[in-house]
Short mmCIF file of C-alpha atoms in Angstrom, two decimals:
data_model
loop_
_atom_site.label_atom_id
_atom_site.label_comp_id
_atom_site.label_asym_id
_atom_site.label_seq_id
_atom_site.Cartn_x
_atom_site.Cartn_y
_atom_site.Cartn_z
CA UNK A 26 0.00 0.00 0.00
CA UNK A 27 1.09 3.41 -1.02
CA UNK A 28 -1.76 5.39 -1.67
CA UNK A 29 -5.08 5.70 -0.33
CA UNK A 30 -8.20 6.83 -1.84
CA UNK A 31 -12.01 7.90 -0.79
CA UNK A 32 -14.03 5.19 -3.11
CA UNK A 33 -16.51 5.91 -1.77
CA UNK A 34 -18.61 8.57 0.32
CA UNK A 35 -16.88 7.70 4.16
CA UNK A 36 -14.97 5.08 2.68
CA UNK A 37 -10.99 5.21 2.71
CA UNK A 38 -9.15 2.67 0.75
CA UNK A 39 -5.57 1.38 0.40
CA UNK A 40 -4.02 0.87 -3.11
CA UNK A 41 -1.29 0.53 -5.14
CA UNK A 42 0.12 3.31 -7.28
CA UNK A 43 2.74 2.95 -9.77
CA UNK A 44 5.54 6.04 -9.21
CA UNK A 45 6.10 8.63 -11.52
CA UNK A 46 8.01 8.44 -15.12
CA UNK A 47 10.59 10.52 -15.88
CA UNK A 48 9.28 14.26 -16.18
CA UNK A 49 8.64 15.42 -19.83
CA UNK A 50 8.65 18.92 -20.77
CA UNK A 51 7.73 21.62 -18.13
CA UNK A 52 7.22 18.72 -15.16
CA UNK A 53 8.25 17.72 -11.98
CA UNK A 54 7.95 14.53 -9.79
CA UNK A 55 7.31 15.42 -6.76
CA UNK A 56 7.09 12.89 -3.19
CA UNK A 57 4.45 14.41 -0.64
CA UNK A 58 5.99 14.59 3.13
CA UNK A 59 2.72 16.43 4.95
CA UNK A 60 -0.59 16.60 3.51
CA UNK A 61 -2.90 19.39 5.24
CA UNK A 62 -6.54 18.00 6.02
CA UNK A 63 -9.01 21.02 4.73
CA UNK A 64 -12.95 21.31 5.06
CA UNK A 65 -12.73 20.69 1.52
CA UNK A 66 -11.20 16.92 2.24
CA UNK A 67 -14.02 16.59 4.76
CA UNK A 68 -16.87 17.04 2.90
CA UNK A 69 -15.25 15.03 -0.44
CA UNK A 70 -14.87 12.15 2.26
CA UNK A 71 -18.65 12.93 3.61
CA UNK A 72 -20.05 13.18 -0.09
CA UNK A 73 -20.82 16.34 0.31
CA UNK A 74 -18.45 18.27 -1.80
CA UNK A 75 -19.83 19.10 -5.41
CA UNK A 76 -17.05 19.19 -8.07
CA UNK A 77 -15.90 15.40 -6.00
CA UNK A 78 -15.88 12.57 -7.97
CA UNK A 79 -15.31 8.58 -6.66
CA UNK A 80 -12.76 7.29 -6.58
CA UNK A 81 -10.18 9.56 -5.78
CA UNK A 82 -7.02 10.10 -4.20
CA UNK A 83 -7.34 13.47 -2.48
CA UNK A 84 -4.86 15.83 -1.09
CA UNK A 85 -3.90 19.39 -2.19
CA UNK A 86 -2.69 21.34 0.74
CA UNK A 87 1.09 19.88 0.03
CA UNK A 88 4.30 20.11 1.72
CA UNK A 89 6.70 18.71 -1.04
CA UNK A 90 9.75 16.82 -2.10
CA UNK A 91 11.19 17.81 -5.56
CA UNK A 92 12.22 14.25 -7.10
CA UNK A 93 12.83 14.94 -10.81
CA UNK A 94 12.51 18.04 -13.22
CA UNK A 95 12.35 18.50 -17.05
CA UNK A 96 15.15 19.57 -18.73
CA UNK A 97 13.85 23.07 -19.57
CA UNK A 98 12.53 23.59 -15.70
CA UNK A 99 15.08 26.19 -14.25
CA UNK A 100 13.47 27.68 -10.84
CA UNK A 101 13.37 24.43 -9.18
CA UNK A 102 15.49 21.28 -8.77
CA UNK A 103 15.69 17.97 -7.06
CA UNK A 104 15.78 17.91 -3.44
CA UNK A 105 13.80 21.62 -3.28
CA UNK A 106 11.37 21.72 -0.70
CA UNK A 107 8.10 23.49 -2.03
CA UNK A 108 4.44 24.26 -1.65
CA UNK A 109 2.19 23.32 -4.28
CA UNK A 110 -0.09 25.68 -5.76
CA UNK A 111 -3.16 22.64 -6.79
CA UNK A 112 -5.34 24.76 -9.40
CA UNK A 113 -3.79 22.76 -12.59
CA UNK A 114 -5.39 25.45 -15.53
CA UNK A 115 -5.06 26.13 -19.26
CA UNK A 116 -2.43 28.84 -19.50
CA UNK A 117 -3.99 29.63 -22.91
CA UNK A 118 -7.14 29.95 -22.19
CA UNK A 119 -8.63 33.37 -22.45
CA UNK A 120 -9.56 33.47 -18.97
CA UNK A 121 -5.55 32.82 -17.64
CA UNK A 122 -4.61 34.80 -19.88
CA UNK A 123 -6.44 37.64 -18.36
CA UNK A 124 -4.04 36.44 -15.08
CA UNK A 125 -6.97 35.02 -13.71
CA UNK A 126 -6.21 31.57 -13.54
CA UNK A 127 -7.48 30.60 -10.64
CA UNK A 128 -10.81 30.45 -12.05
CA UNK A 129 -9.93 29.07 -15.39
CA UNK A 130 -13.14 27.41 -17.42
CA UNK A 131 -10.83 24.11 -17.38
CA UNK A 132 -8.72 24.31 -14.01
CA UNK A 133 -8.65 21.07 -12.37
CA UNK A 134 -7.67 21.08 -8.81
CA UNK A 135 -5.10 18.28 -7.70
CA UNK A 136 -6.78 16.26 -4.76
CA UNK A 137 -10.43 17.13 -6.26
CA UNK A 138 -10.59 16.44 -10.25
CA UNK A 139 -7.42 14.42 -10.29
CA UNK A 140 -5.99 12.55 -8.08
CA UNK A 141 -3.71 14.65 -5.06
CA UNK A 142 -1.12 14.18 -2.93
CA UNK A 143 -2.26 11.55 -0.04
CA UNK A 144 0.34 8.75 -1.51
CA UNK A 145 4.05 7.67 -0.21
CA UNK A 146 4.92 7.13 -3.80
CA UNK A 147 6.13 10.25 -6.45
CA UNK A 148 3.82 12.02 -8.95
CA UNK A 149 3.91 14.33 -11.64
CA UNK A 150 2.65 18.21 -11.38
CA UNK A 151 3.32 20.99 -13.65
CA UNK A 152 6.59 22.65 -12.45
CA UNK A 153 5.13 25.97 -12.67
CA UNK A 154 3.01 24.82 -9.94
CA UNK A 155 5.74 24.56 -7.35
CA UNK A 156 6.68 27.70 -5.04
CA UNK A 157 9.87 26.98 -3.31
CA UNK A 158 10.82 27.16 0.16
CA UNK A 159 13.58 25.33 1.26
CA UNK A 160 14.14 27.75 4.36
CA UNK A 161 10.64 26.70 5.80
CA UNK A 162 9.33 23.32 7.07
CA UNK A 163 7.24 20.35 5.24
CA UNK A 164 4.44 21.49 8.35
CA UNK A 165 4.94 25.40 6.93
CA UNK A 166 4.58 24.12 2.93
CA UNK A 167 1.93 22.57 3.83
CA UNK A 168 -0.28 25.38 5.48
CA UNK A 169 0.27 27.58 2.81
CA UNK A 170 -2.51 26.92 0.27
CA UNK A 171 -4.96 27.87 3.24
CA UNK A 172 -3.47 31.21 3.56
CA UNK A 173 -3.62 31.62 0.57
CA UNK A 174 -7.49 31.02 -0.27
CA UNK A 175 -7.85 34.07 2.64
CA UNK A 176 -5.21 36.31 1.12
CA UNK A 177 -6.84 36.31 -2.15
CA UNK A 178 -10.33 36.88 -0.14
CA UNK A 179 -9.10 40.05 1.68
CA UNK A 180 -7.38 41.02 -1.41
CA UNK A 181 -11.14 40.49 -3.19
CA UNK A 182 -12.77 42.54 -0.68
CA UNK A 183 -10.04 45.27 -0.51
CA UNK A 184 -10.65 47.02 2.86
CA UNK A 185 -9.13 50.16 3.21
CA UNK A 186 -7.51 52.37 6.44
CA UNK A 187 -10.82 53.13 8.43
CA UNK A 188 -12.86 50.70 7.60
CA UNK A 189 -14.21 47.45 9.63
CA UNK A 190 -13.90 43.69 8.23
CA UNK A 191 -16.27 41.51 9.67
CA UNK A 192 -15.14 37.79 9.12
CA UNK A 193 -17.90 35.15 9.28
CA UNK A 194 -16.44 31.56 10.40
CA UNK A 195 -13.68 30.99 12.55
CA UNK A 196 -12.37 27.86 10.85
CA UNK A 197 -9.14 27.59 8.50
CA UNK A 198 -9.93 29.95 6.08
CA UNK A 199 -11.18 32.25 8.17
CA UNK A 200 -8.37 32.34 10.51
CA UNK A 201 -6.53 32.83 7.31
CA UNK A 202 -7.98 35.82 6.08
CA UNK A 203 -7.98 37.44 9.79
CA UNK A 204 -3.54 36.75 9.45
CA UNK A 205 -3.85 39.20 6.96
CA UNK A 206 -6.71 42.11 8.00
CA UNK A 207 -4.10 42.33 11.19
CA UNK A 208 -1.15 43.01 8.94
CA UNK A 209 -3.28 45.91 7.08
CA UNK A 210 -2.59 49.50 9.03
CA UNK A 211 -5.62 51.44 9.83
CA UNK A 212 -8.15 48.50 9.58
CA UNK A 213 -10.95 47.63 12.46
CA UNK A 214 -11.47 43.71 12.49
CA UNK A 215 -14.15 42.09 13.99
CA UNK A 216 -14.90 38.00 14.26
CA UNK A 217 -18.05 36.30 14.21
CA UNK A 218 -18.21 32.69 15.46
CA UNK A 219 -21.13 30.31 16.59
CA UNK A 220 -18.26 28.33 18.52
CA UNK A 221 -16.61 30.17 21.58
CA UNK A 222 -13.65 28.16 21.64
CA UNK A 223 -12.92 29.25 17.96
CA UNK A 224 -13.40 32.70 19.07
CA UNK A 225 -11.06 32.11 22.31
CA UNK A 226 -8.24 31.16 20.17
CA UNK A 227 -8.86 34.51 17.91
CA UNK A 228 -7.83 36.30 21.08
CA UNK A 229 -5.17 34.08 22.35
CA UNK A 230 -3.11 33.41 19.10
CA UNK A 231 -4.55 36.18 16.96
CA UNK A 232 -4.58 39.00 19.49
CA UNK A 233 -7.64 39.96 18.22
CA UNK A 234 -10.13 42.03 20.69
CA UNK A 235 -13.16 42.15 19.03
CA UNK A 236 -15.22 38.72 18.88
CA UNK A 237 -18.93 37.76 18.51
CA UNK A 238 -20.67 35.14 19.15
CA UNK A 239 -23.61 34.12 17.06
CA UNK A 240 -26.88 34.21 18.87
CA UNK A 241 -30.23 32.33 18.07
CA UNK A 242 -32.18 36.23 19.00
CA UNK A 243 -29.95 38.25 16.70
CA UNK A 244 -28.48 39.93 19.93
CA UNK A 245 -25.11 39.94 18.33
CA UNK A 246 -26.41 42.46 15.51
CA UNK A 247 -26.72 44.85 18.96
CA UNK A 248 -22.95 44.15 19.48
CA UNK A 249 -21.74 44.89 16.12
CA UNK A 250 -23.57 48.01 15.95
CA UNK A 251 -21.96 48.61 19.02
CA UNK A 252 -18.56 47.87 18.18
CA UNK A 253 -19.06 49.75 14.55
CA UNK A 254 -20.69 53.03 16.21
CA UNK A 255 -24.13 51.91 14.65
CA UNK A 256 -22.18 51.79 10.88
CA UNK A 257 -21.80 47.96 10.50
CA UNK A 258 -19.13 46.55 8.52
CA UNK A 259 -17.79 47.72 5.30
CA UNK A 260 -16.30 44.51 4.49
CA UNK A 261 -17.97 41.58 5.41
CA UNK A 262 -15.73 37.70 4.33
CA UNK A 263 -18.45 35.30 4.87
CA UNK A 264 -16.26 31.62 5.37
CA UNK A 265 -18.40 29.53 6.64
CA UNK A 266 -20.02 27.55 3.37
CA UNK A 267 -23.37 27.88 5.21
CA UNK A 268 -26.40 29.01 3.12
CA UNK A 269 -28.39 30.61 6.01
CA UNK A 270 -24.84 32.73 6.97
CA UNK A 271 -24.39 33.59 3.36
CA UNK A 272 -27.59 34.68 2.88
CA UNK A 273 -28.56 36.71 6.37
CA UNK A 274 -24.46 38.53 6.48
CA UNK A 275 -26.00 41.18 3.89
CA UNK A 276 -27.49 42.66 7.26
CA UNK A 277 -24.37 43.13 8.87
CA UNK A 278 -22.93 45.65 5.85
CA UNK A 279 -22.53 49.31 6.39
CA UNK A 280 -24.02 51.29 3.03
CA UNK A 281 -21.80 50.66 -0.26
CA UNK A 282 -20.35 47.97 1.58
CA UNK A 283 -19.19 44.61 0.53
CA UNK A 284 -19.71 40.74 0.90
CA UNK A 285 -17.41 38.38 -0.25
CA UNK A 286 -18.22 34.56 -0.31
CA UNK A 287 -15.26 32.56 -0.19
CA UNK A 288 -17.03 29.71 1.34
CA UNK A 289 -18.83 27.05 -1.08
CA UNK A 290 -22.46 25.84 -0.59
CA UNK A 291 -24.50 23.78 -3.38
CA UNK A 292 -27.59 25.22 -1.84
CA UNK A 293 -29.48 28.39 -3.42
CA UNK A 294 -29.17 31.73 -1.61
CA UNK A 295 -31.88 34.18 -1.22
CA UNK A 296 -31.81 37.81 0.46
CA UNK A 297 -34.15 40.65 0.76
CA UNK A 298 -33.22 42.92 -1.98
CA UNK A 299 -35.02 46.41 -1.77
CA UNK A 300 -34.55 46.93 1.71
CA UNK A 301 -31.24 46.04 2.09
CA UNK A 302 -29.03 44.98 -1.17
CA UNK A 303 -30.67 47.61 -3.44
CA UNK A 304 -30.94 49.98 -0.68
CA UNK A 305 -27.30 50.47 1.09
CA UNK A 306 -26.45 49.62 -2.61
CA UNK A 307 -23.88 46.26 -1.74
CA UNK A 308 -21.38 44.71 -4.00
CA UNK A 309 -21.69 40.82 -3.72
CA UNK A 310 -17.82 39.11 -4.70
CA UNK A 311 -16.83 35.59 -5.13
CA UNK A 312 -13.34 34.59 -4.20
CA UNK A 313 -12.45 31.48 -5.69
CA UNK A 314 -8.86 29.93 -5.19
CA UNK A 315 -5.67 31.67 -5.03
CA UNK A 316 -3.09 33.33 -7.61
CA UNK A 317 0.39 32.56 -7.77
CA UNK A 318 1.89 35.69 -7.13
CA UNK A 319 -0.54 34.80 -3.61
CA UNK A 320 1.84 31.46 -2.74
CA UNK A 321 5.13 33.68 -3.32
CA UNK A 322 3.64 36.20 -0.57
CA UNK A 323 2.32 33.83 1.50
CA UNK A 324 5.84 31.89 1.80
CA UNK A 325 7.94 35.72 2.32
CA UNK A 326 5.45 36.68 5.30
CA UNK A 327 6.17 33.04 6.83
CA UNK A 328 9.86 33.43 6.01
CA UNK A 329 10.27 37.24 7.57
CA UNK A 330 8.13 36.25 10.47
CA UNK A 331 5.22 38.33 9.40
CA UNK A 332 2.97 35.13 10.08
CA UNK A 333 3.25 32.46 13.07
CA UNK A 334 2.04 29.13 11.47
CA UNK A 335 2.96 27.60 14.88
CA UNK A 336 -0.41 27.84 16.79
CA UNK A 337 -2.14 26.53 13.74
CA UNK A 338 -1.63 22.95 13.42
CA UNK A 339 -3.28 21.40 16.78
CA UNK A 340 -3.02 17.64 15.89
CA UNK A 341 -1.76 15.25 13.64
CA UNK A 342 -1.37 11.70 12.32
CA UNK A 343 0.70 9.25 10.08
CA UNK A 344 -0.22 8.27 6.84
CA UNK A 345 -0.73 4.39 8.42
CA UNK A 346 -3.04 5.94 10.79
CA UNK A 347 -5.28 7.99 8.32
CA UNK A 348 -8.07 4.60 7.82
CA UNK A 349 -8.93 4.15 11.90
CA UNK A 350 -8.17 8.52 12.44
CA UNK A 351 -9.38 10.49 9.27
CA UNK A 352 -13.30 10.11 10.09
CA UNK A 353 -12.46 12.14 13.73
CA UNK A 354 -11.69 15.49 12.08
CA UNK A 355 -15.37 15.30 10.89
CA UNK A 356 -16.54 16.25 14.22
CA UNK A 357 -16.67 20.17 15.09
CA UNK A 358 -16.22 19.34 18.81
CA UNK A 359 -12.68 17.87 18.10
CA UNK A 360 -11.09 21.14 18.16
CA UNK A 361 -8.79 21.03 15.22
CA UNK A 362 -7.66 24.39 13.52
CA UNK A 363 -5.36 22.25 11.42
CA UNK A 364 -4.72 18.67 11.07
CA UNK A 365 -1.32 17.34 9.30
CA UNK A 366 -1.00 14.16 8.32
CA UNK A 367 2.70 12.64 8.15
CA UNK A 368 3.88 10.89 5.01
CA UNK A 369 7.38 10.79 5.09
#
């Protein structure tokens, strides 16, 4: 056994995958050492996640092992350590080449539409897909496709000095997106949580000051307005993937303010338009992936110190143990921010 796969919805199975051939053109084998475990992995291995077919090796939050590069592939080489940006798109298609290939008609992300990372043995990946960072850990490589997906959803919803960010959703890639609102002079950020714990560690590893906690009776709309001076939030990140969040956080935005979705739900949204889109006159943005030039950031603030990565990863496992283990990190109550699992 050196791979394992989801066959089928909470089903893990071991199998046998043949290594890598030598790289062609433009390629690199890579070996995986740590393999992040995302919400996205949880709801492929719940059947839950839309673009998730069976079977399928998953994995695409990477720590990597360069193996093997092709002969014109100059800004890697064997033995690099490096983070893999998974969103595998068309360079030529007219949506990349508007440098927006994260959302590519024809991307394919590695772990979701092709198989990903959670093997012993090598694979191949598109060199230009690798980010080195041979100064930073397997752990660190690893963690930095999360930050990334926030960093591209702050950059979406570009708050500027004097404003206020609400974040919806406390989880991974909402803890990513808060890394980068406190890096951002002059900015007022607020966190919304259902789960107090998640909001504890906000203030303990975050030093952040302002936290909400959901309520049933909409008391926390009374907070904000009293954290915001009755103005609400200019910016409001909604990360949870829940359709009744994404569809009530309009209420929270100040006028000309805007929402940006970077969770995913397969549900349909609804919101009351005239009284509260039309009227404080909202702009709605989808953030979707991460850019390139994102990874290259996201590994400088790690390497300059700008971000700790060390409160985030709060438990782990080997590979051998992901059968009997993986089904745990389905559970809210767990506690995980981030869970690693150890290949080599």
């Amino acid at each position: 056994m050196n791979a394992l796969e989801f066959s089928a919805p909470e089903t893990i199975r071991p199998l046998d995958l043949p290594d890598a051939p030598p790289p062609g053109p433009g390629e690199a084998v890579v070996r995986t050492h740590r393999m992040g475990i995302c919400g996205t992995d949880l709801a492929c291995y719940l059947g839950k996640f839309p673009f998730f077919d069976y079977p399928r090796t998953p994995g695409h939050e990477l720590g990597l092992e360069v193996v093997a590069v092709g002969d014109d592939v100059t800004h890697i080489q064997p033995g690099d350590k490096c983070s893999l940006e998974p969103y595998i798109n068309n360079p030529g298609s007219p949506t990349s080449q508007k440098g927006a290939g994260n959302c590519c008609p024809a991307v394919e992300v590695v772990g979701v539409h092709k198989n990903g990372g959670l093997r012993r043995g090598t694979f191949t990946v598109p060199a230009r897909k690798l980010h080195p960072g041979n100064d930073l850990s397997y752990d660190q490589l690893a963690l930095v496709e999360t930050l990334a997906i926030g960093y591209h959803a702050v950059q979406r919803g570009n708050p500027k000095p004097g404003e206020t960010v609400l974040v919806i959703g406390a989880g991974p890639i909402g803890l990513a997106c808060l890394e980068f609102l406190k890096l951002m002079d002059g900015v007022n950020v607020i966190v919304m949580d259902m789960v107090q714990s998640r909001l504890d560690f906000c203030t303990k590893e975050l030093g952040l000051t302002q936290t909400l906690q959901f309520q049933a009776d909409g008391s926390h709309l009374t907070r904000l307005e009293d954290l915001t001076g009755g103005q609400l939030a200019d910016v409001i990140i909604d990360a949870t993937g829940n359709p009744g969040s994404m569809s009530s956080c309009f209420t929270y935005a100040a006028f000309t303010g805007r929402v940006v979705y970077v969770g995913i739900t397969t549900s349909e949204l609804s919101f009351p338009h005239a009284p509260v889109f039309h009227r404080r006159e909202l702009t709605l943005l989808a953030s979707r992936n991460a850019l390139p030039s994102d990874f290259a950031d996201i590994i400088r603030f790690i390497r300059e110190g700008r971000i700790n990565t060390d409160p985030w990863i709060t438990h782990r496992i080997t590979f051998d143990e992901v059968p009997g283990k993986f089904a745990q990190f389905t559970d809210p109550n767990i506690g995980a921010i981030k869970a690693i699992i150890e290949i080599c």
